[in-house]
Every structure is written in C-alpha cells, then in structure tokens.
Amino acid sequence: MIVDYHVHLRDPSGGIEHTPAAARRFVETAATRGVDEIGFTEHVYYFRETQEIWNVPYQRERCRFDLDRYCDAVLEAKREGLPVKLALEVDYVGERQERLSELLGPYPWDYLLGSVHWIDGEAIDAEPGLWAHASVDEVWRRYVRALAELARSGAVDVLAHPDLAKIFGERPEPGVLAELHSEAAEAIAAAGVAVEISTAGLRKPVGELYPDAALLAECVRRGAVVTLASDAHEPHLVGEDFDRAVAAARSAGCSTVTVFDARQARQEPLG
Ligand SMILES: [Zn+2]
Ligand SMILES: [Zn+2]
C-alpha cells in the first residue's frame, strides 16, 4: 500500500478548485505513480467557517471558501469510487486549538493532519517571520514545543512535515538538535499520532525529505507509525519522489503505512 496523505485540492496551476473534477485529476496522477490512495488536506484557514480563529493577514485574506462545498467535492469523488480520503491540514493555533476542533467537529473527516506553520502569529516557513528576531536555537525550541503541544492536543491524527524548522537549512548544533529530536519523538509516540514522511522538503531550500533520518528513526523506535506525503498543490506533484520516501521509511525500520477511515488508523504493508 502506498498513500499520499498530504494533497491540496486545486486546479492544475494551484488555484482553489474544490470540485470532484479537480479530485479526478489528482487521482489520475496517483494511478501513474503507483499511489493507491490520496488524502485531500486543504489548509484549514481557507474556509470562512473557521474565520474567528485567524489573526495573521495571510490567513485572513484566504479565509473565504466554503467548507461544505469542499467536503461535498471529496465525498462525491468517494461516491464515484475514487480512492480518496477527506481531510484537512489543521494549523497549530495555541490556546485556540480547542475552539478550532469544535468548529471542525461536525464534518466526516477520515483524518486531520496537523502543522505548525506559525507560532504566535509569526511564520516558521516564510522569511522574515520568527527568524527576524529569534536565534536558530530559539526558533527550533519554540517549533518543537508547539509540535509537541499539537501532538498532545488530540486535535490531529498525523503530523505534517515534522521538522519544518529546517526549511531554510538552518539547524542548531548537533547536540541540541539531537535533544530536540528526542523531545519531538517522545511527544509524538506518547500521543499516538502518526508522522508523515514528506517529499516536499526536496523542493524547498533545504533540499531534503522531512523528517531527518535520525528523527524518523527515533519516532519509529519509540513506536510511532507513518504516512507518506507529497504536499502537492498541483496534480502533477502527487506521489513525487516517493521512491525516496519509501526508502527512508524502510531504513527507519517501518514495514507498514497508516491508513485512515473516519479517524480510525490501521496498518497496511508498505509498498
Ligand atoms: Zn504545511
Ligand atoms: Zn500542505
């Protein structure tokens, strides 16, 4: 089994298109790349139903699409028999997390994917963001603390790009990094959330998979399970570089991949 559990339902140039026809285009690429199932994980801040949560201009500007329409598009694709799952990419929002979960409660999610993109309104994955005034060590420490909090919150089932803080190639010195990897892995395993192995990092300045081999190995050693992810915002990116993601999973000792239905996880043989 090969899944791509991080896909943004868009038109061929990356614009918003929450329709069954858009879903079909992603499924077509999946079929050519040997991906058995894809999960749509649109950013949660695109939907006006979640408007009260957002305070960053980037989020507020995008918060205008209809969540029912998005869900209906994916559910219709499911009814047509396409191998798709209904999900969202849910941001870490600190003390507003519980309220965000309440707003998402009524919808029939197969899983929720959790991401830390902003901390206290400042970006991790865009410059200047948090990097403008915090040291590399400080950015990483705050990132791992937020990731652990999100894992423990029960708000999400999978953690996306788990070491996103390396996006620009900036890392603390090896001793500190190892300590932060342990802290993240411990929180992930204890919370029972899955971690995604994402090929998106290969397309970012760092040019590597998320997460680092050492972090992935430590998560797996502590009992965490995995998903595979492209973070495709365009249909042609589904399943991109998955030979590398699968190889990374195997090197870390994974022989299974996580499949979700109605927020229930099960393991299937990887490959
Ligand atoms: Zn993300
Ligand atoms: Zn994403």
Short mmCIF file of C-alpha atoms and ligand atoms in Angstrom, two decimals:
data_model
loop_
_atom_site.label_atom_id
_atom_site.label_comp_id
_atom_site.label_asym_id
_atom_site.label_seq_id
_atom_site.Cartn_x
_atom_site.Cartn_y
_atom_site.Cartn_z
CA MET A 1 0.00 0.00 0.00
CA ILE A 2 1.20 3.46 -0.93
CA VAL A 3 -0.72 6.53 0.24
CA ASP A 4 -0.22 10.22 -0.45
CA TYR A 5 -1.88 11.76 2.59
CA HIS A 6 -0.98 15.42 2.03
CA VAL A 7 -2.60 16.83 -1.11
CA HIS A 8 -4.22 20.25 -1.67
CA LEU A 9 -7.32 20.07 -3.88
CA ARG A 10 -6.51 22.66 -6.54
CA ASP A 11 -6.70 23.36 -10.27
CA PRO A 12 -3.68 22.46 -12.47
CA SER A 13 -1.96 25.76 -11.70
CA GLY A 14 -2.50 25.63 -7.95
CA GLY A 15 -5.64 27.85 -7.75
CA ILE A 16 -8.51 26.80 -5.49
CA GLU A 17 -10.86 24.33 -7.20
CA HIS A 18 -12.91 22.34 -4.71
CA THR A 19 -14.75 20.12 -7.19
CA PRO A 20 -14.96 16.37 -7.97
CA ALA A 21 -13.36 17.13 -11.36
CA ALA A 22 -10.29 18.54 -9.60
CA ALA A 23 -10.14 15.42 -7.40
CA ARG A 24 -10.18 13.22 -10.51
CA ARG A 25 -7.08 14.97 -11.90
CA PHE A 26 -5.11 14.18 -8.74
CA VAL A 27 -6.29 10.57 -8.82
CA GLU A 28 -5.08 10.26 -12.44
CA THR A 29 -1.53 11.22 -11.41
CA ALA A 30 -1.75 8.91 -8.40
CA ALA A 31 -2.54 5.99 -10.72
CA THR A 32 0.50 6.68 -12.91
CA ARG A 33 2.81 6.91 -9.86
CA GLY A 34 1.63 3.73 -8.11
CA VAL A 35 -0.16 5.64 -5.32
CA ASP A 36 -3.14 3.59 -4.12
CA GLU A 37 -4.96 6.26 -2.12
CA ILE A 38 -4.75 10.02 -1.67
CA GLY A 39 -5.97 12.23 1.14
CA PHE A 40 -7.07 15.81 0.47
CA THR A 41 -5.75 18.16 3.13
CA GLU A 42 -6.69 21.72 2.22
CA HIS A 43 -5.40 24.38 4.61
CA VAL A 44 -7.97 24.98 7.33
CA TYR A 45 -7.58 28.78 7.09
CA TYR A 46 -9.11 28.80 3.59
CA PHE A 47 -12.62 28.28 4.99
CA ARG A 48 -14.90 31.03 6.22
CA GLU A 49 -16.42 28.68 8.79
CA THR A 50 -13.12 28.97 10.69
CA GLN A 51 -12.82 32.76 10.30
CA GLU A 52 -12.96 33.61 14.01
CA ILE A 53 -9.67 31.74 14.59
CA TRP A 54 -7.37 33.70 12.28
CA ASN A 55 -5.34 36.78 13.05
CA VAL A 56 -2.45 36.66 10.56
CA PRO A 57 -3.16 38.73 7.40
CA TYR A 58 -2.03 35.81 5.18
CA GLN A 59 -4.74 33.61 6.75
CA ARG A 60 -7.47 36.25 6.88
CA GLU A 61 -7.04 37.06 3.18
CA ARG A 62 -7.61 33.41 2.25
CA CYS A 63 -10.46 32.67 4.62
CA ARG A 64 -13.33 32.85 2.12
CA PHE A 65 -14.11 29.39 0.76
CA ASP A 66 -16.98 27.12 1.76
CA LEU A 67 -16.16 24.10 3.90
CA ASP A 68 -19.34 22.19 2.95
CA ARG A 69 -18.54 22.61 -0.72
CA TYR A 70 -15.01 21.27 -0.13
CA CYS A 71 -16.30 18.26 1.82
CA ASP A 72 -19.03 17.58 -0.78
CA ALA A 73 -16.47 17.60 -3.61
CA VAL A 74 -14.32 14.98 -1.89
CA LEU A 75 -17.32 12.91 -0.74
CA GLU A 76 -18.72 12.93 -4.29
CA ALA A 77 -15.35 11.67 -5.60
CA LYS A 78 -15.57 8.91 -2.97
CA ARG A 79 -19.08 8.01 -4.12
CA GLU A 80 -17.72 7.70 -7.65
CA GLY A 81 -15.41 5.02 -6.25
CA LEU A 82 -12.19 7.06 -6.38
CA PRO A 83 -9.56 6.14 -3.75
CA VAL A 84 -9.68 9.44 -1.84
CA LYS A 85 -9.91 10.46 1.79
CA LEU A 86 -11.45 13.57 3.33
CA ALA A 87 -9.00 15.51 5.46
CA LEU A 88 -7.69 18.98 6.26
CA GLU A 89 -4.31 20.48 7.10
CA VAL A 90 -5.01 21.95 10.53
CA ASP A 91 -2.74 24.65 11.90
CA TYR A 92 -1.33 24.82 15.38
CA VAL A 93 -3.14 27.78 16.95
CA GLY A 94 -2.09 27.50 20.61
CA GLU A 95 -4.88 28.30 23.02
CA ARG A 96 -7.45 28.50 20.19
CA GLN A 97 -6.88 24.80 19.27
CA GLU A 98 -9.87 23.51 21.18
CA ARG A 99 -12.19 26.06 19.59
CA LEU A 100 -10.87 25.15 16.15
CA SER A 101 -11.55 21.46 16.90
CA GLU A 102 -15.12 22.36 17.91
CA LEU A 103 -15.66 24.13 14.58
CA LEU A 104 -14.36 21.09 12.68
CA GLY A 105 -16.27 18.59 14.83
CA PRO A 106 -19.42 18.22 12.66
CA TYR A 107 -17.61 17.08 9.47
CA PRO A 108 -16.88 13.45 8.48
CA TRP A 109 -13.06 13.58 8.40
CA ASP A 110 -11.05 10.47 7.63
CA TYR A 111 -8.12 12.10 9.43
CA LEU A 112 -6.80 15.51 10.38
CA LEU A 113 -3.25 16.50 9.51
CA GLY A 114 -1.56 18.86 11.94
CA SER A 115 1.01 21.52 11.03
CA VAL A 116 2.99 24.17 12.82
CA HIS A 117 3.44 26.99 10.29
CA TRP A 118 3.07 29.96 12.65
CA ILE A 119 3.91 30.50 16.30
CA ASP A 120 2.25 33.48 17.97
CA GLY A 121 1.43 34.89 14.53
CA GLU A 122 4.99 34.58 13.16
CA ALA A 123 5.95 32.21 10.35
CA ILE A 124 8.40 29.32 10.57
CA ASP A 125 8.37 28.56 6.84
CA ALA A 126 8.45 32.12 5.44
CA GLU A 127 11.00 34.87 5.98
CA PRO A 128 11.36 37.13 7.85
CA GLY A 129 8.75 35.56 10.22
CA LEU A 130 10.13 34.30 13.51
CA TRP A 131 13.65 34.23 12.04
CA ALA A 132 13.79 38.06 12.04
CA HIS A 133 14.41 38.28 15.77
CA ALA A 134 14.88 34.77 17.18
CA SER A 135 18.12 32.76 17.09
CA VAL A 136 18.20 29.45 15.23
CA ASP A 137 18.15 27.56 18.55
CA GLU A 138 15.19 29.61 19.75
CA VAL A 139 13.18 29.06 16.56
CA TRP A 140 13.78 25.32 16.83
CA ARG A 141 12.97 25.10 20.52
CA ARG A 142 9.72 27.01 20.05
CA TYR A 143 8.87 24.93 16.99
CA VAL A 144 9.38 21.59 18.79
CA ARG A 145 7.43 22.83 21.81
CA ALA A 146 4.50 23.79 19.55
CA LEU A 147 4.70 20.49 17.64
CA ALA A 148 4.61 18.52 20.90
CA GLU A 149 1.66 20.58 22.12
CA LEU A 150 -0.20 19.94 18.88
CA ALA A 151 0.56 16.19 19.11
CA ARG A 152 -0.77 16.05 22.67
CA SER A 153 -3.86 18.15 21.92
CA GLY A 154 -5.81 15.29 20.33
CA ALA A 155 -6.81 17.75 17.59
CA VAL A 156 -4.96 15.88 14.81
CA ASP A 157 -4.10 12.32 13.77
CA VAL A 158 -0.91 12.90 11.76
CA LEU A 159 1.86 15.49 11.97
CA ALA A 160 2.88 17.12 8.69
CA HIS A 161 6.49 17.97 7.74
CA PRO A 162 7.59 17.25 11.35
CA ASP A 163 10.90 19.15 11.18
CA LEU A 164 9.70 22.09 9.09
CA ALA A 165 12.06 24.38 11.04
CA LYS A 166 14.91 23.10 8.82
CA ILE A 167 13.23 24.53 5.69
CA PHE A 168 15.96 27.15 5.10
CA GLY A 169 18.76 24.73 6.04
CA GLU A 170 19.24 26.31 9.50
CA ARG A 171 19.76 23.87 12.37
CA PRO A 172 21.07 24.06 15.93
CA GLU A 173 24.42 22.38 16.61
CA PRO A 174 24.24 18.55 16.62
CA GLY A 175 23.93 18.10 20.41
CA VAL A 176 20.99 20.49 20.66
CA LEU A 177 19.39 19.06 17.53
CA ALA A 178 19.60 15.51 18.93
CA GLU A 179 17.98 16.68 22.16
CA LEU A 180 15.14 18.37 20.22
CA HIS A 181 14.67 15.28 18.05
CA SER A 182 14.26 13.19 21.23
CA GLU A 183 11.79 15.65 22.68
CA ALA A 184 9.69 15.63 19.48
CA ALA A 185 9.81 11.82 19.07
CA GLU A 186 8.84 11.25 22.69
CA ALA A 187 5.80 13.55 22.40
CA ILE A 188 4.74 12.03 19.07
CA ALA A 189 4.98 8.42 20.29
CA ALA A 190 3.29 9.17 23.62
CA ALA A 191 0.40 10.93 21.88
CA GLY A 192 -0.06 8.11 19.35
CA VAL A 193 -0.11 10.43 16.35
CA ALA A 194 1.43 9.32 13.04
CA VAL A 195 4.26 11.22 11.36
CA GLU A 196 4.37 11.89 7.66
CA ILE A 197 7.43 11.32 5.51
CA SER A 198 7.20 14.23 3.12
CA THR A 199 8.95 14.74 -0.20
CA ALA A 200 8.01 18.46 -0.16
CA GLY A 201 11.29 19.32 1.56
CA LEU A 202 13.13 18.20 -1.58
CA ARG A 203 11.51 21.16 -3.36
CA LYS A 204 12.41 23.65 -0.59
CA PRO A 205 15.76 25.41 0.10
CA VAL A 206 16.87 22.59 2.45
CA GLY A 207 16.51 20.05 -0.40
CA GLU A 208 15.81 17.07 1.90
CA LEU A 209 12.92 14.87 2.97
CA TYR A 210 11.01 15.81 6.12
CA PRO A 211 11.82 14.48 8.70
CA ASP A 212 15.57 13.90 9.10
CA ALA A 213 16.54 10.21 9.11
CA ALA A 214 17.59 10.49 12.77
CA LEU A 215 14.24 11.96 13.87
CA LEU A 216 12.28 9.40 11.87
CA ALA A 217 14.32 6.51 13.30
CA GLU A 218 13.75 7.78 16.82
CA CYS A 219 9.99 8.14 16.26
CA VAL A 220 9.78 4.59 14.88
CA ARG A 221 11.98 3.18 17.66
CA ARG A 222 9.52 4.65 20.17
CA GLY A 223 6.57 3.05 18.35
CA ALA A 224 5.25 5.84 16.11
CA VAL A 225 3.64 4.96 12.76
CA VAL A 226 3.99 6.79 9.44
CA THR A 227 2.18 8.11 6.37
CA LEU A 228 3.67 9.25 3.05
CA ALA A 229 3.14 12.74 1.67
CA SER A 230 3.95 14.96 -1.30
CA ASP A 231 2.23 18.17 -0.12
CA ALA A 232 1.12 18.54 -3.76
CA HIS A 233 -0.61 21.84 -4.56
CA GLU A 234 -0.83 20.81 -8.25
CA PRO A 235 -1.94 17.45 -9.67
CA HIS A 236 1.41 16.63 -11.29
CA LEU A 237 3.14 16.55 -7.89
CA VAL A 238 1.14 13.65 -6.39
CA GLY A 239 3.49 10.85 -5.38
CA GLU A 240 6.55 12.83 -6.48
CA ASP A 241 9.86 11.28 -5.32
CA PHE A 242 8.04 8.58 -3.37
CA ASP A 243 10.82 6.07 -4.08
CA ARG A 244 12.90 8.18 -1.69
CA ALA A 245 10.14 8.41 0.93
CA VAL A 246 9.58 4.65 0.88
CA ALA A 247 13.34 4.01 1.11
CA ALA A 248 13.52 6.39 4.12
CA ALA A 249 10.63 4.56 5.80
CA ARG A 250 12.33 1.19 5.32
CA SER A 251 15.70 2.45 6.57
CA ALA A 252 13.98 3.70 9.71
CA GLY A 253 12.53 0.22 10.28
CA CYS A 254 8.96 0.75 9.02
CA SER A 255 7.30 -2.14 7.22
CA THR A 256 3.78 -0.67 7.33
CA VAL A 257 1.98 2.52 6.39
CA THR A 258 -1.02 4.05 8.17
CA VAL A 259 -4.44 4.11 6.51
CA PHE A 260 -7.30 6.14 7.99
CA ASP A 261 -11.09 5.84 7.84
CA ALA A 262 -13.31 8.07 9.97
CA ARG A 263 -10.29 8.97 12.17
CA GLN A 264 -9.54 5.29 12.86
CA ALA A 265 -5.99 4.23 11.97
CA ARG A 266 -4.88 0.83 10.77
CA GLN A 267 -1.59 -0.50 9.43
CA GLU A 268 -1.13 -1.92 5.92
CA PRO A 269 2.06 -3.43 4.46
CA LEU A 270 4.25 -0.69 2.97
CA GLY A 271 4.86 -0.90 -0.79
ZN ZN B 1 2.15 22.62 5.66
ZN ZN B 2 0.27 21.30 2.87
#
